[in-house]
């Protein structure tokens, strides 16, 4: 059962990482399939479409040319994310400085990819329009050459010089570019990983803290089982004191919790590449956390009499604490008044301790949390032992 | 070995044990006989240290239980009424675990496990988990667990409850053998035959009080040569009193509506007594005559049969 509880945080983290984060090695996006229909087949329509398959866009978009009916059929079948239709007279209208509309049909079954195509087309249209405005004079001349078939060496040289001088004229505004894009590799990101938390780094400790409570619960459930099935009675009449027996359970629970947490830490490092922080400090967090958890569960068990009661009460308390304390939803997402309640849960402090260690926060911020956890753990263990002793003794008498 | 002085225990308003005193000698099998609710288990619970008495003193091996609890627990064995072991573990694993908890060395433990399993006929089944054992086999293991550290004082709380005759006899044998080795045994039961067969001395307990203590013959002397007669029928207390007053040799033990317990020499007086009832037009439902034995002693002391 304990192994089951140990595996659950991993399964949860895997699911969360798969949905929200990049847990895999290959993080490249798949190419977005776009069908193009060029009804104009003019110089400018080809120029526009070819602009979508240049440079980085070539890696992102997979363009396939088709006739309109076939294109619509493919889109209906979900074979593409979008269908881009260049209307007839696209080139002529542009030469004449008139507005033109490009039709973009998006695949309704997809949410994000058609949106990306739309953004790209919007940007391409804007750039294309700007270029047409800047080079309108030169384009008119070129159109005259095309219309009258006057592509002589002299005319080509003349238009080339004109374009070159215009590019030189605008180059002081364009180069160097005001906005630049820096490409970063995963290795670069890892260097800065210590200062931020990725999805796995958040999820695994958060869920692990919750499941540690369940693990402690399993150990304490045995007490009730031992009470109901007899061994506890024999234990009580043996030279062992009942209080010693209860403390042994608290220590066993904390020890099993420490072992399970260590296993989670190692597996988290191996599987999710989580950087837990300074090892001695991480161990201190694990130790204090498990003392606190064991004490808390011992305290709760002093109020329950049967396994069934324990099942109902403990599960409810653990789940409510998990919800409030950030094991299910990051506490930062809560309204501030709920966040105040979060601070009353063990989960909150456990998660805080782990995250602060991961983020390599100053030790002065971590030590008070650890001391608080030990204090709460010992206090609850003491109270739990006292009350549990009384309730168990009472339960043994028939 | 065991000396109880003025022991009392009250739960809320119920006086479960009411100022009882008795002594048990070394190697003696001392029976604690009484119906359910008589206070036997409460007494055992106090002697085993599970329950604190309200007043009184428990001395075991000349040591006060209150101040030497841990030391005394080492020389005391307890066989509770209910099974008290780990059912998932085998007999051997249970015996090893509990034996070690009592401080028995591994080597001695191995020898004793072998010995007791053999004595109780469980050898060969020692590696089976106890959950696969029958009720009788579990009872035997429950007994061995109380004996594994060879205690000076063994407390047995109805150890033969709900088992077959064969297992019962085996358990008696093991208990006698332990007593012969010097173990003092306090044995609670509500089975008269069991108390008669097994115990050297018997204390009769009812409603928290010890009514009589002695050997079987000492107890039988309480009723003397007379029989104990129980009559049930359609009569009230006045009618009962009126009829009994006609028989000077009859002593009333208990009289309530529709039930009369008297002691008399049944062979001489019984016919005349019944005739008097019939003359009064009283119909009799049941007549039971107990010749002098533990049952009649119990009936005389408590005014009721043990099964009631």
CSV table of C-alpha atoms in Angstrom, one decimal, chain B residues 25-296:
chain,number,residue,atom,x,y,z
B,25,UNK,CA,-0.3,-19.8,46.5
B,26,UNK,CA,2.6,-20.8,44.2
B,27,UNK,CA,1.8,-23.6,41.8
B,28,UNK,CA,-1.9,-23.4,42.6
B,29,UNK,CA,-4.6,-23.4,40.0
B,30,UNK,CA,-7.1,-20.9,41.4
B,31,UNK,CA,-10.5,-20.8,39.7
B,32,UNK,CA,-12.5,-17.7,39.5
B,33,UNK,CA,-16.1,-18.8,39.0
B,34,UNK,CA,-19.0,-16.5,38.2
B,35,UNK,CA,-21.6,-15.6,35.6
B,36,UNK,CA,-21.0,-13.1,32.9
B,37,UNK,CA,-20.8,-9.6,34.4
B,38,UNK,CA,-19.6,-11.0,37.8
B,39,UNK,CA,-16.4,-8.9,37.7
B,40,UNK,CA,-14.0,-11.7,36.8
B,41,UNK,CA,-12.5,-10.0,33.7
B,42,UNK,CA,-12.3,-6.6,35.5
B,43,UNK,CA,-10.3,-8.3,38.3
B,44,UNK,CA,-8.0,-10.0,35.8
B,45,UNK,CA,-7.6,-6.6,34.0
B,46,UNK,CA,-6.5,-5.0,37.2
B,47,UNK,CA,-4.1,-7.8,38.1
B,48,UNK,CA,-2.6,-7.7,34.6
B,49,UNK,CA,-2.0,-3.9,35.0
B,50,UNK,CA,-4.4,-3.0,32.2
B,51,UNK,CA,-6.8,-1.3,34.5
B,52,UNK,CA,-6.1,0.8,37.6
B,53,UNK,CA,-8.1,-0.1,40.7
B,54,UNK,CA,-10.0,2.6,42.6
B,55,UNK,CA,-8.8,1.1,45.8
B,56,UNK,CA,-7.0,-1.9,47.2
B,57,UNK,CA,-3.7,-3.5,46.7
B,58,UNK,CA,-2.3,-6.2,44.4
B,59,UNK,CA,0.8,-7.9,45.5
B,60,UNK,CA,2.6,-10.3,43.2
B,61,UNK,CA,5.7,-12.2,44.3
B,62,UNK,CA,5.8,-9.9,47.3
B,63,UNK,CA,5.9,-6.8,45.1
B,64,UNK,CA,3.3,-4.1,44.8
B,65,UNK,CA,1.9,-4.1,41.3
B,66,UNK,CA,1.5,-0.3,41.2
B,67,UNK,CA,5.1,0.4,41.9
B,68,UNK,CA,6.7,-2.6,40.2
B,69,UNK,CA,4.5,-2.9,37.2
B,70,UNK,CA,7.2,-3.4,34.5
B,71,UNK,CA,9.1,-5.9,36.6
B,72,UNK,CA,6.0,-7.9,37.5
B,73,UNK,CA,4.8,-7.9,33.8
B,74,UNK,CA,8.0,-9.8,33.0
B,75,UNK,CA,7.0,-12.7,35.3
B,76,UNK,CA,3.4,-12.6,34.4
B,77,UNK,CA,1.6,-14.3,31.4
B,78,UNK,CA,-1.8,-13.3,30.2
B,79,UNK,CA,-4.2,-15.4,28.1
B,80,UNK,CA,-7.0,-13.0,27.2
B,81,UNK,CA,-10.5,-14.2,26.4
B,82,UNK,CA,-10.2,-13.0,22.8
B,83,UNK,CA,-7.4,-14.1,20.4
B,84,UNK,CA,-4.5,-11.7,20.7
B,85,UNK,CA,-1.9,-12.3,18.0
B,86,UNK,CA,-1.2,-11.3,14.4
B,87,UNK,CA,-3.3,-13.5,12.2
B,88,UNK,CA,-1.3,-12.8,9.1
B,89,UNK,CA,1.9,-14.2,10.7
B,90,UNK,CA,2.6,-17.9,11.2
B,91,UNK,CA,2.5,-19.6,14.6
B,92,UNK,CA,6.3,-19.6,14.7
B,93,UNK,CA,6.6,-16.0,13.8
B,94,UNK,CA,4.1,-15.0,16.4
B,95,UNK,CA,5.8,-17.0,19.1
B,96,UNK,CA,9.2,-15.6,18.2
B,97,UNK,CA,7.9,-12.0,18.2
B,98,UNK,CA,6.0,-12.2,21.5
B,99,UNK,CA,8.6,-14.3,23.1
B,100,UNK,CA,11.3,-11.8,22.2
B,101,UNK,CA,9.1,-9.0,23.5
B,102,UNK,CA,9.0,-10.9,26.9
B,103,UNK,CA,12.8,-11.0,26.8
B,104,UNK,CA,13.3,-14.7,26.0
B,105,UNK,CA,16.6,-15.4,24.3
B,106,UNK,CA,16.4,-16.7,20.7
B,107,UNK,CA,17.9,-20.1,21.6
B,108,UNK,CA,15.6,-20.7,24.5
B,109,UNK,CA,12.7,-19.5,22.4
B,110,UNK,CA,13.4,-22.0,19.7
B,111,UNK,CA,13.4,-24.9,22.2
B,112,UNK,CA,10.2,-23.7,23.9
B,113,UNK,CA,8.4,-23.2,20.6
B,114,UNK,CA,9.2,-26.7,19.7
B,115,UNK,CA,8.2,-28.0,23.1
B,116,UNK,CA,4.8,-26.2,23.3
B,117,UNK,CA,3.9,-26.8,19.7
B,118,UNK,CA,4.5,-30.5,20.3
B,119,UNK,CA,2.6,-30.5,23.6
B,120,UNK,CA,-0.4,-28.9,21.9
B,121,UNK,CA,-0.3,-31.0,18.8
B,122,UNK,CA,0.5,-28.1,16.5
B,123,UNK,CA,3.9,-29.2,15.4
B,124,UNK,CA,4.0,-29.4,11.6
B,125,UNK,CA,1.6,-26.4,11.3
B,126,UNK,CA,4.0,-23.9,12.8
B,127,UNK,CA,4.7,-22.2,9.4
B,128,UNK,CA,1.0,-21.7,8.5
B,129,UNK,CA,-0.5,-18.3,9.0
B,130,UNK,CA,-2.8,-18.3,12.0
B,131,UNK,CA,-5.7,-17.1,9.9
B,132,UNK,CA,-5.7,-20.6,8.4
B,133,UNK,CA,-6.0,-22.2,11.8
B,134,UNK,CA,-9.3,-23.5,13.2
B,135,UNK,CA,-10.8,-21.9,16.3
B,136,UNK,CA,-9.4,-24.7,18.6
B,137,UNK,CA,-5.9,-24.3,17.1
B,138,UNK,CA,-6.0,-20.6,17.6
B,139,UNK,CA,-7.0,-21.1,21.3
B,140,UNK,CA,-4.0,-23.3,21.8
B,141,UNK,CA,-1.7,-20.7,20.2
B,142,UNK,CA,-3.3,-18.0,22.4
B,143,UNK,CA,-2.4,-20.2,25.4
B,144,UNK,CA,1.2,-20.9,24.3
B,145,UNK,CA,1.7,-17.1,23.8
B,146,UNK,CA,0.9,-16.6,27.5
B,147,UNK,CA,3.3,-19.4,28.5
B,148,UNK,CA,6.2,-18.9,26.2
B,149,UNK,CA,8.2,-17.0,28.7
B,150,UNK,CA,7.3,-19.5,31.5
B,151,UNK,CA,5.8,-16.9,33.8
B,152,UNK,CA,5.5,-17.3,37.5
B,153,UNK,CA,1.9,-16.1,37.4
B,154,UNK,CA,-0.5,-17.0,34.5
B,155,UNK,CA,-3.8,-15.2,34.2
B,156,UNK,CA,-6.3,-17.1,32.0
B,157,UNK,CA,-9.5,-15.5,31.1
B,158,UNK,CA,-12.0,-18.2,29.9
B,159,UNK,CA,-9.4,-19.9,27.7
B,160,UNK,CA,-11.7,-22.7,26.6
B,161,UNK,CA,-14.5,-20.5,25.4
B,162,UNK,CA,-16.3,-22.1,22.3
B,163,UNK,CA,-14.0,-25.0,21.7
B,164,UNK,CA,-14.3,-28.8,21.3
B,165,UNK,CA,-13.8,-31.2,24.1
B,166,UNK,CA,-10.6,-32.6,22.7
B,167,UNK,CA,-8.9,-29.2,22.6
B,168,UNK,CA,-10.3,-28.4,26.0
B,169,UNK,CA,-8.7,-31.5,27.5
B,170,UNK,CA,-5.4,-30.6,25.8
B,171,UNK,CA,-5.5,-27.1,27.3
B,172,UNK,CA,-6.2,-28.5,30.7
B,173,UNK,CA,-3.2,-30.7,30.3
B,174,UNK,CA,-0.9,-27.8,29.4
B,175,UNK,CA,-2.2,-25.8,32.3
B,176,UNK,CA,-1.7,-28.6,34.8
B,177,UNK,CA,1.8,-29.2,33.5
B,178,UNK,CA,2.6,-25.5,33.9
B,179,UNK,CA,1.2,-25.6,37.5
B,180,UNK,CA,3.3,-28.6,38.2
B,181,UNK,CA,6.4,-26.6,37.2
B,182,UNK,CA,5.5,-24.0,39.8
B,183,UNK,CA,3.4,-21.5,37.8
B,184,UNK,CA,0.6,-19.9,39.8
B,185,UNK,CA,-2.6,-19.9,37.7
B,186,UNK,CA,-5.6,-17.7,38.0
B,187,UNK,CA,-8.3,-19.2,35.9
B,188,UNK,CA,-11.6,-17.4,35.2
B,189,UNK,CA,-14.5,-19.4,34.0
B,190,UNK,CA,-18.3,-19.7,34.1
B,191,UNK,CA,-18.1,-23.4,33.5
B,192,UNK,CA,-18.7,-25.3,36.8
B,193,UNK,CA,-17.4,-28.6,35.5
B,194,UNK,CA,-14.2,-27.0,34.3
B,195,UNK,CA,-13.7,-25.4,37.7
B,196,UNK,CA,-14.4,-28.7,39.5
B,197,UNK,CA,-12.0,-30.6,37.2
B,198,UNK,CA,-9.1,-28.2,37.0
B,199,UNK,CA,-8.9,-25.9,40.0
B,200,UNK,CA,-7.3,-26.6,43.3
B,201,UNK,CA,-9.3,-23.8,44.9
B,202,UNK,CA,-12.2,-21.8,43.6
B,203,UNK,CA,-13.6,-18.4,44.4
B,204,UNK,CA,-17.3,-17.9,43.6
B,205,UNK,CA,-17.9,-14.4,42.4
B,206,UNK,CA,-21.1,-12.5,41.7
B,207,UNK,CA,-22.0,-8.9,41.3
B,208,UNK,CA,-18.4,-7.8,42.0
B,209,UNK,CA,-18.2,-9.7,45.3
B,210,UNK,CA,-16.4,-12.9,46.2
B,211,UNK,CA,-19.1,-15.0,47.9
B,212,UNK,CA,-16.9,-18.0,48.9
B,213,UNK,CA,-13.4,-19.3,48.5
B,214,UNK,CA,-12.2,-22.8,49.1
B,215,UNK,CA,-11.4,-26.2,47.7
B,216,UNK,CA,-14.3,-28.1,46.1
B,217,UNK,CA,-15.0,-30.1,49.2
B,218,UNK,CA,-14.8,-27.0,51.4
B,219,UNK,CA,-17.3,-25.3,49.2
B,220,UNK,CA,-19.6,-28.3,49.2
B,221,UNK,CA,-19.6,-28.2,53.0
B,222,UNK,CA,-21.4,-24.8,52.7
B,223,UNK,CA,-24.5,-26.6,51.5
B,224,UNK,CA,-23.8,-29.6,53.8
B,225,UNK,CA,-25.8,-32.8,53.1
B,226,UNK,CA,-28.8,-30.8,51.8
B,227,UNK,CA,-29.9,-30.6,48.2
B,228,UNK,CA,-30.6,-27.4,46.5
B,229,UNK,CA,-34.1,-27.3,45.0
B,230,UNK,CA,-35.3,-24.9,42.4
B,231,UNK,CA,-39.0,-24.6,41.8
B,232,UNK,CA,-40.6,-22.4,39.2
B,233,UNK,CA,-44.4,-22.1,38.7
B,234,UNK,CA,-47.4,-19.8,39.0
B,235,UNK,CA,-47.0,-18.5,42.5
B,236,UNK,CA,-46.2,-15.2,44.2
B,237,UNK,CA,-43.9,-14.4,47.1
B,238,UNK,CA,-46.6,-14.7,49.8
B,239,UNK,CA,-47.8,-18.1,48.5
B,240,UNK,CA,-44.3,-19.3,48.4
B,241,UNK,CA,-43.5,-18.1,52.0
B,242,UNK,CA,-46.8,-19.7,53.3
B,243,UNK,CA,-45.9,-23.1,51.9
B,244,UNK,CA,-42.3,-23.1,52.9
B,245,UNK,CA,-43.2,-22.1,56.5
B,246,UNK,CA,-44.8,-25.6,56.8
B,247,UNK,CA,-41.4,-27.3,56.3
B,248,UNK,CA,-39.1,-26.4,59.1
B,249,UNK,CA,-36.1,-28.3,57.6
B,250,UNK,CA,-36.3,-26.2,54.4
B,251,UNK,CA,-34.2,-23.1,54.3
B,252,UNK,CA,-35.1,-20.4,51.7
B,253,UNK,CA,-32.1,-19.3,49.6
B,254,UNK,CA,-34.1,-17.1,47.3
B,255,UNK,CA,-37.8,-16.4,46.8
B,256,UNK,CA,-39.3,-14.2,44.2
B,257,UNK,CA,-42.4,-14.3,42.1
B,258,UNK,CA,-42.6,-17.7,40.2
B,259,UNK,CA,-39.2,-18.8,41.5
B,260,UNK,CA,-38.2,-20.4,44.7
B,261,UNK,CA,-34.7,-21.8,45.7
B,262,UNK,CA,-34.5,-23.7,48.9
B,263,UNK,CA,-32.1,-26.1,50.6
B,264,UNK,CA,-33.5,-29.3,52.0
B,265,UNK,CA,-33.0,-33.0,52.0
B,266,UNK,CA,-35.0,-33.7,48.9
B,267,UNK,CA,-35.3,-37.4,49.3
B,268,UNK,CA,-37.3,-36.9,52.6
B,269,UNK,CA,-39.3,-33.8,51.9
B,270,UNK,CA,-39.7,-33.3,48.2
B,271,UNK,CA,-43.0,-35.2,47.7
B,272,UNK,CA,-44.7,-33.4,50.6
B,273,UNK,CA,-43.6,-30.1,49.4
B,274,UNK,CA,-44.9,-30.5,45.9
B,275,UNK,CA,-48.2,-31.8,47.3
B,276,UNK,CA,-48.6,-28.5,49.3
B,277,UNK,CA,-48.2,-26.5,46.1
B,278,UNK,CA,-50.8,-28.6,44.3
B,279,UNK,CA,-53.2,-28.3,47.3
B,280,UNK,CA,-52.9,-24.5,47.0
B,281,UNK,CA,-53.9,-24.9,43.3
B,282,UNK,CA,-50.5,-23.7,42.1
B,283,UNK,CA,-49.2,-25.2,38.9
B,284,UNK,CA,-45.5,-26.1,38.8
B,285,UNK,CA,-43.5,-25.5,35.7
B,286,UNK,CA,-40.2,-27.0,36.7
B,287,UNK,CA,-38.5,-28.6,39.6
B,288,UNK,CA,-34.8,-29.1,39.7
B,289,UNK,CA,-32.8,-30.9,42.4
B,290,UNK,CA,-29.1,-30.3,42.8
B,291,UNK,CA,-27.3,-32.7,44.9
B,292,UNK,CA,-24.3,-31.3,46.8
B,293,UNK,CA,-21.8,-30.2,44.2
B,294,UNK,CA,-20.3,-26.9,42.9
B,295,UNK,CA,-23.5,-26.2,41.0
B,296,UNK,CA,-25.6,-26.5,44.2
